[in-house]
Coordinates of C-alpha atoms in Angstrom, one line a residue:
X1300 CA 112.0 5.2 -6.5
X1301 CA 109.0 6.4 -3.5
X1302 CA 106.1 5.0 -4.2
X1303 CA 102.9 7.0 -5.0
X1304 CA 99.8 6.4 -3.3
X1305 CA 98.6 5.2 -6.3
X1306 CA 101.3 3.0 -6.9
X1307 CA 100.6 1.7 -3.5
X1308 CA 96.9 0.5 -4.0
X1309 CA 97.9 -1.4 -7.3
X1310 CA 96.4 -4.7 -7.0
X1311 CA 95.1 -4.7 -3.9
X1312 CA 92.1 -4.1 -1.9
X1313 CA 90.4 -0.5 -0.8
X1314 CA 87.5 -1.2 2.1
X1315 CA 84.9 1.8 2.3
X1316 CA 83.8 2.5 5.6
X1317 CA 80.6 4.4 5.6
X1318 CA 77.4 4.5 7.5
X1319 CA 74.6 7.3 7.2
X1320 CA 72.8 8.7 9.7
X1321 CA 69.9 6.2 8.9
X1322 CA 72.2 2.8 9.8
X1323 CA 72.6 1.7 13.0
X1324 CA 76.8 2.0 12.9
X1325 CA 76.4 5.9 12.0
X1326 CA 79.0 6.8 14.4
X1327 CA 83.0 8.2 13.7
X1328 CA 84.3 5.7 16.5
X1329 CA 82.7 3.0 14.9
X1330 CA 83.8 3.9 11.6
X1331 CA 87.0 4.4 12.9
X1332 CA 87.6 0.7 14.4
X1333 CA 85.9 -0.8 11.0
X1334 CA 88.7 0.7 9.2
X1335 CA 91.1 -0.8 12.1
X1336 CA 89.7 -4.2 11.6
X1337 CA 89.9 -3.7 7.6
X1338 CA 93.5 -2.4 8.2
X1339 CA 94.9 -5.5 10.4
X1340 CA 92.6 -7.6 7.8
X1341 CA 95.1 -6.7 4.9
X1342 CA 93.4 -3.3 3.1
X1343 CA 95.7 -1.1 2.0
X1344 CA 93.5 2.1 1.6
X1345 CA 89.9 3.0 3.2
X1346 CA 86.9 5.0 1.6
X1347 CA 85.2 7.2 3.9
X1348 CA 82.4 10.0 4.3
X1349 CA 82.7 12.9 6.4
X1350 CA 85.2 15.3 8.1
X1351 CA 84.6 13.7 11.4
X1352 CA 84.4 10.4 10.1
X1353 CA 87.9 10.7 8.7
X1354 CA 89.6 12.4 11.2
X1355 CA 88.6 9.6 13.7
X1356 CA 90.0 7.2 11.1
X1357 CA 93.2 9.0 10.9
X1358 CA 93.9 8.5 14.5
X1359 CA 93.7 4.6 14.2
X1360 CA 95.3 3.8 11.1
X1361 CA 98.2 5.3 8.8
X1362 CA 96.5 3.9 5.7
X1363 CA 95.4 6.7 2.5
X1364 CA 92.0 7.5 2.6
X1365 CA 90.2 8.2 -0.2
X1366 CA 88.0 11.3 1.5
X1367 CA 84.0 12.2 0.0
X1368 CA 81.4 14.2 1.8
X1369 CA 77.6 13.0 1.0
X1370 CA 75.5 16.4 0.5
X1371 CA 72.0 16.5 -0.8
X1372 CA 71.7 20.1 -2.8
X1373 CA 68.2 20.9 -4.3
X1374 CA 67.6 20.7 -8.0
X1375 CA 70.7 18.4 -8.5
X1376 CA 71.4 14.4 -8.3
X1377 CA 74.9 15.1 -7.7
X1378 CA 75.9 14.5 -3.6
X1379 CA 79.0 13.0 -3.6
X1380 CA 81.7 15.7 -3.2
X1381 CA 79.0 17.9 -5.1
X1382 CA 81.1 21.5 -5.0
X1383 CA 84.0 22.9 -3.6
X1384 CA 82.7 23.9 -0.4
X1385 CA 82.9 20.0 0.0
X1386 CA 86.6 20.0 -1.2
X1387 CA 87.3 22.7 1.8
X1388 CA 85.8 20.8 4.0
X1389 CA 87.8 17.7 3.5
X1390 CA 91.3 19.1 3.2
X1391 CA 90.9 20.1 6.7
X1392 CA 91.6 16.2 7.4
X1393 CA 94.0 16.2 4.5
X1394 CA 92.6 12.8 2.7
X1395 CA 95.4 11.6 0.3
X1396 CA 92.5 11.3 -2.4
X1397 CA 89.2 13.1 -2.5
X1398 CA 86.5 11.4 -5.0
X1399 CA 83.3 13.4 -6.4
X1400 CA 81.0 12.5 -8.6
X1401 CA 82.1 13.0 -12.0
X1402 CA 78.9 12.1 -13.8
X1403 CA 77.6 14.1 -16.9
X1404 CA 74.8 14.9 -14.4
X1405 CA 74.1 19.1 -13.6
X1406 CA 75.8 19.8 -10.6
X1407 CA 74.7 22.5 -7.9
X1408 CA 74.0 26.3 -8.6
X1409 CA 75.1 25.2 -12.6
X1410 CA 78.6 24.9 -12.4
X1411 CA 80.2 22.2 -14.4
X1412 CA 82.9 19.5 -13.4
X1413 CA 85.4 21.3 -15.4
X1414 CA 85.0 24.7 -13.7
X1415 CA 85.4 22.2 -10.2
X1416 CA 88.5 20.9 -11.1
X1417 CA 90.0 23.7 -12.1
X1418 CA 89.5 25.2 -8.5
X1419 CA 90.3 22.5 -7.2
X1420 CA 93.4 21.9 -9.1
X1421 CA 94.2 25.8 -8.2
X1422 CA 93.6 25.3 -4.6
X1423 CA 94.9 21.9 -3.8
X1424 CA 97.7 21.3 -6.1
X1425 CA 98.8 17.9 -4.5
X1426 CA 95.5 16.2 -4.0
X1427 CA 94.6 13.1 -6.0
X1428 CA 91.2 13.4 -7.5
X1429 CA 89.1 10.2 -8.0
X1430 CA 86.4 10.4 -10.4
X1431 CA 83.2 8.5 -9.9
X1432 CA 81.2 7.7 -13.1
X1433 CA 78.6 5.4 -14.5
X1434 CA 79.3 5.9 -17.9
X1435 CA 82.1 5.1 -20.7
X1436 CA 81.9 8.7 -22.1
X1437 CA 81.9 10.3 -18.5
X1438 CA 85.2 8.0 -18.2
X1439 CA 86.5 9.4 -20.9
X1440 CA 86.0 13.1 -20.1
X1441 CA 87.5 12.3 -16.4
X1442 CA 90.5 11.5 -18.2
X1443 CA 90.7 14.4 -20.2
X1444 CA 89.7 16.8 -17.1
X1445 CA 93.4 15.4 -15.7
X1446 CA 91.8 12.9 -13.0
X1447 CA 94.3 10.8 -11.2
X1448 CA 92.0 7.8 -11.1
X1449 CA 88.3 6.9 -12.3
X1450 CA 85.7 4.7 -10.6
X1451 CA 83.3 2.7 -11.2
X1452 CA 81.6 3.7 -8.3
X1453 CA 77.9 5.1 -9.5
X1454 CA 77.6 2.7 -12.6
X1455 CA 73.8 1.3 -12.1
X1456 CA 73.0 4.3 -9.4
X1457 CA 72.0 7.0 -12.2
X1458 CA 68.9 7.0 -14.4
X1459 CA 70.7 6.2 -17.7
X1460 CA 71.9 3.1 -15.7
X1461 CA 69.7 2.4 -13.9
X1462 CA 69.2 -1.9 -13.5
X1463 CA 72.7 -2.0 -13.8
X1464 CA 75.3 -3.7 -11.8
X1465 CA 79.2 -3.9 -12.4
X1466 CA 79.7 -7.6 -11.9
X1467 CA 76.9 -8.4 -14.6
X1468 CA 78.4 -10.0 -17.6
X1469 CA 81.4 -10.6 -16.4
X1470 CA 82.2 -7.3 -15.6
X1471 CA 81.7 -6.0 -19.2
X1472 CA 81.2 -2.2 -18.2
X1473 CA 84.5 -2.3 -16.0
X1474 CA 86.6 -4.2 -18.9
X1475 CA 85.1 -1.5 -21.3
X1476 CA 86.4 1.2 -18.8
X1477 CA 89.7 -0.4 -18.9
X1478 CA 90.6 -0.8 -22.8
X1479 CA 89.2 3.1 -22.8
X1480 CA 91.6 5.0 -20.8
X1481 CA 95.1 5.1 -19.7
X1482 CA 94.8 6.2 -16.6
X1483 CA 94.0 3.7 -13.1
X1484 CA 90.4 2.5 -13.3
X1485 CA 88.7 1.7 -9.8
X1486 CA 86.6 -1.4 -9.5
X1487 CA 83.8 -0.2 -7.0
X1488 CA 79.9 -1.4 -7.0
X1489 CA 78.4 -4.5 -5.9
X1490 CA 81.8 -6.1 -5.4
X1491 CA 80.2 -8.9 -2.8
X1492 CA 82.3 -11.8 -3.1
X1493 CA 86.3 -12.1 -2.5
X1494 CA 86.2 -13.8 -6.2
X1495 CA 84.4 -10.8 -7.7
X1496 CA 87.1 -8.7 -6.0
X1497 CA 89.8 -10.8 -7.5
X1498 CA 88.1 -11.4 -11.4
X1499 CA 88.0 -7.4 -11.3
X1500 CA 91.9 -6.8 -10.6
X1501 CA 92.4 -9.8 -13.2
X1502 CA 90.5 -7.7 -15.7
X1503 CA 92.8 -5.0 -15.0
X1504 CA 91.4 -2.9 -12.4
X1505 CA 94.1 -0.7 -10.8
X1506 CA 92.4 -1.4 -7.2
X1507 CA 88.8 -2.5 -5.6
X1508 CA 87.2 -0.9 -3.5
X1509 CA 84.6 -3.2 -1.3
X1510 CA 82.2 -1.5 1.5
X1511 CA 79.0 -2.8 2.1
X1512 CA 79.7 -6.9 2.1
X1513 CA 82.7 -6.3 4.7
X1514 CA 81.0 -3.2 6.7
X1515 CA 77.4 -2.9 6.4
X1516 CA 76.2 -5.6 8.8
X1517 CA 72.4 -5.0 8.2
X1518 CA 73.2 -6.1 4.3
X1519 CA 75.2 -8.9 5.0
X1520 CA 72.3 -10.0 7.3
X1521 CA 69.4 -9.4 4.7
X1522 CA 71.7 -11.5 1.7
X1523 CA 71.7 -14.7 4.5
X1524 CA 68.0 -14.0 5.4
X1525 CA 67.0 -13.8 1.7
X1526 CA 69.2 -17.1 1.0
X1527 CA 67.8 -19.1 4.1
X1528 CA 64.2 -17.7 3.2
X1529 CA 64.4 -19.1 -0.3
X1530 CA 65.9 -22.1 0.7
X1531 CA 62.8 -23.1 2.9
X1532 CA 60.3 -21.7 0.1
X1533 CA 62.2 -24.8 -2.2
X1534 CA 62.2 -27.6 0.8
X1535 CA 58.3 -26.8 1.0

């Protein structure tokens, strides 16, 4: 039997490969060789924002990419994959998985998830949709809504969760996510170390998806600097 995309991500890692225009490795080449380096490093799958962005990925590795576009629209919180202008935008590059935000939050000019995916379901057929939630209900409803796969991705990144963070307690809001639908849960926020990549597969995450402590440099510098820093403050 062919193996699905999904099938192929099971139990291993996903590295997310994004820089805004504010960080100092906004740039498609440089995105581009990250996901190179994550690809010889042993990912299986790479995360990434932007047309551009992706195609420039494309041409450097044959890994799936799970596809988003980052869009601020007035009025609404929602800027992952926010509305199917977004969706147009990425099939261009033909991402083997686009994820958009699937929070309970209002989305641009009113529409509501359900209205989304059924355009994009209409439109794009074969596309895997990812949902990205912060919330056991929005979970839920993902599921219902015919997701492929549900993340974890903007747990502690909304108001309602706000203070959050998905390894606290063990990773209690991704093992609730788990037991609460049937269909491949994503472990993706604040997964720093290589052991709180691992606990979250042994929990029974699908996949995990890890971006900033393997490709945001500037981070990876500020966590030593912190640790050094308080390490002096104690010797004093």
């Amino acid at each position: 039997m062919k193996k699905t995309v999904l099938d192929v991500l099971k139990g291993k890692l996903i590295v997310s490969c994004q820089a805004l225009e504010n960080e100092p490795l906004h740039s498609s080449f440089i995105m581009s060789r990250m996901a190179l380096a994550a690809a010889q490093g042993g990912a299986v799958a790479i995360r990434a924002n932007s047309v551009v962005d992706i195609a420039a990925i494309k041409q450097q590795v044959s890994l799936p990419v799970i596809g988003i576009i980052k869009r601020d629209y007035p009025g609404s919180e929602v800027f992952i994959t926010a509305t199917l202008k977004e969706i147009d935008e990425l099939m261009t590059v033909n991402p083997e998985i686009i994820a958009l935000d699937a929070t309970a939050r209002p989305r641009p000019d009113g529409e509501t998830l359900e209205s989304l995916v059924g355009k994009i379901r209409s439109h794009y057929p074969s596309v895997l949709l990812m949902a990205d939630i912060a919330t056991l209900a929005e979970a839920k409803t993902a599921q219902a809504l015919g997701f492929d796969c549900v993340g974890t991705t903007l747990y502690g990144y909304t108001t309602e969760t706000k203070g959050h963070s998905l390894p606290e307690n063990d990773c209690e809001f991704l093992r609730d996510v788990v037991a609460a639908v049937s269909i491949p849960v994503v472990a993706e926020g604040n997964v720093d170390t290589p052991e709180r990549a691992a606990r979250c597969l042994a929990l029974g995450a699908h996949t995990v998806v890890v971006g900033g402590a393997i490709t945001r440099p500037q981070q990876i510098t500020t966590r030593f600097v912190a640790a050094i820093e308080a390490h002096s403050t104690d010797r004093a």
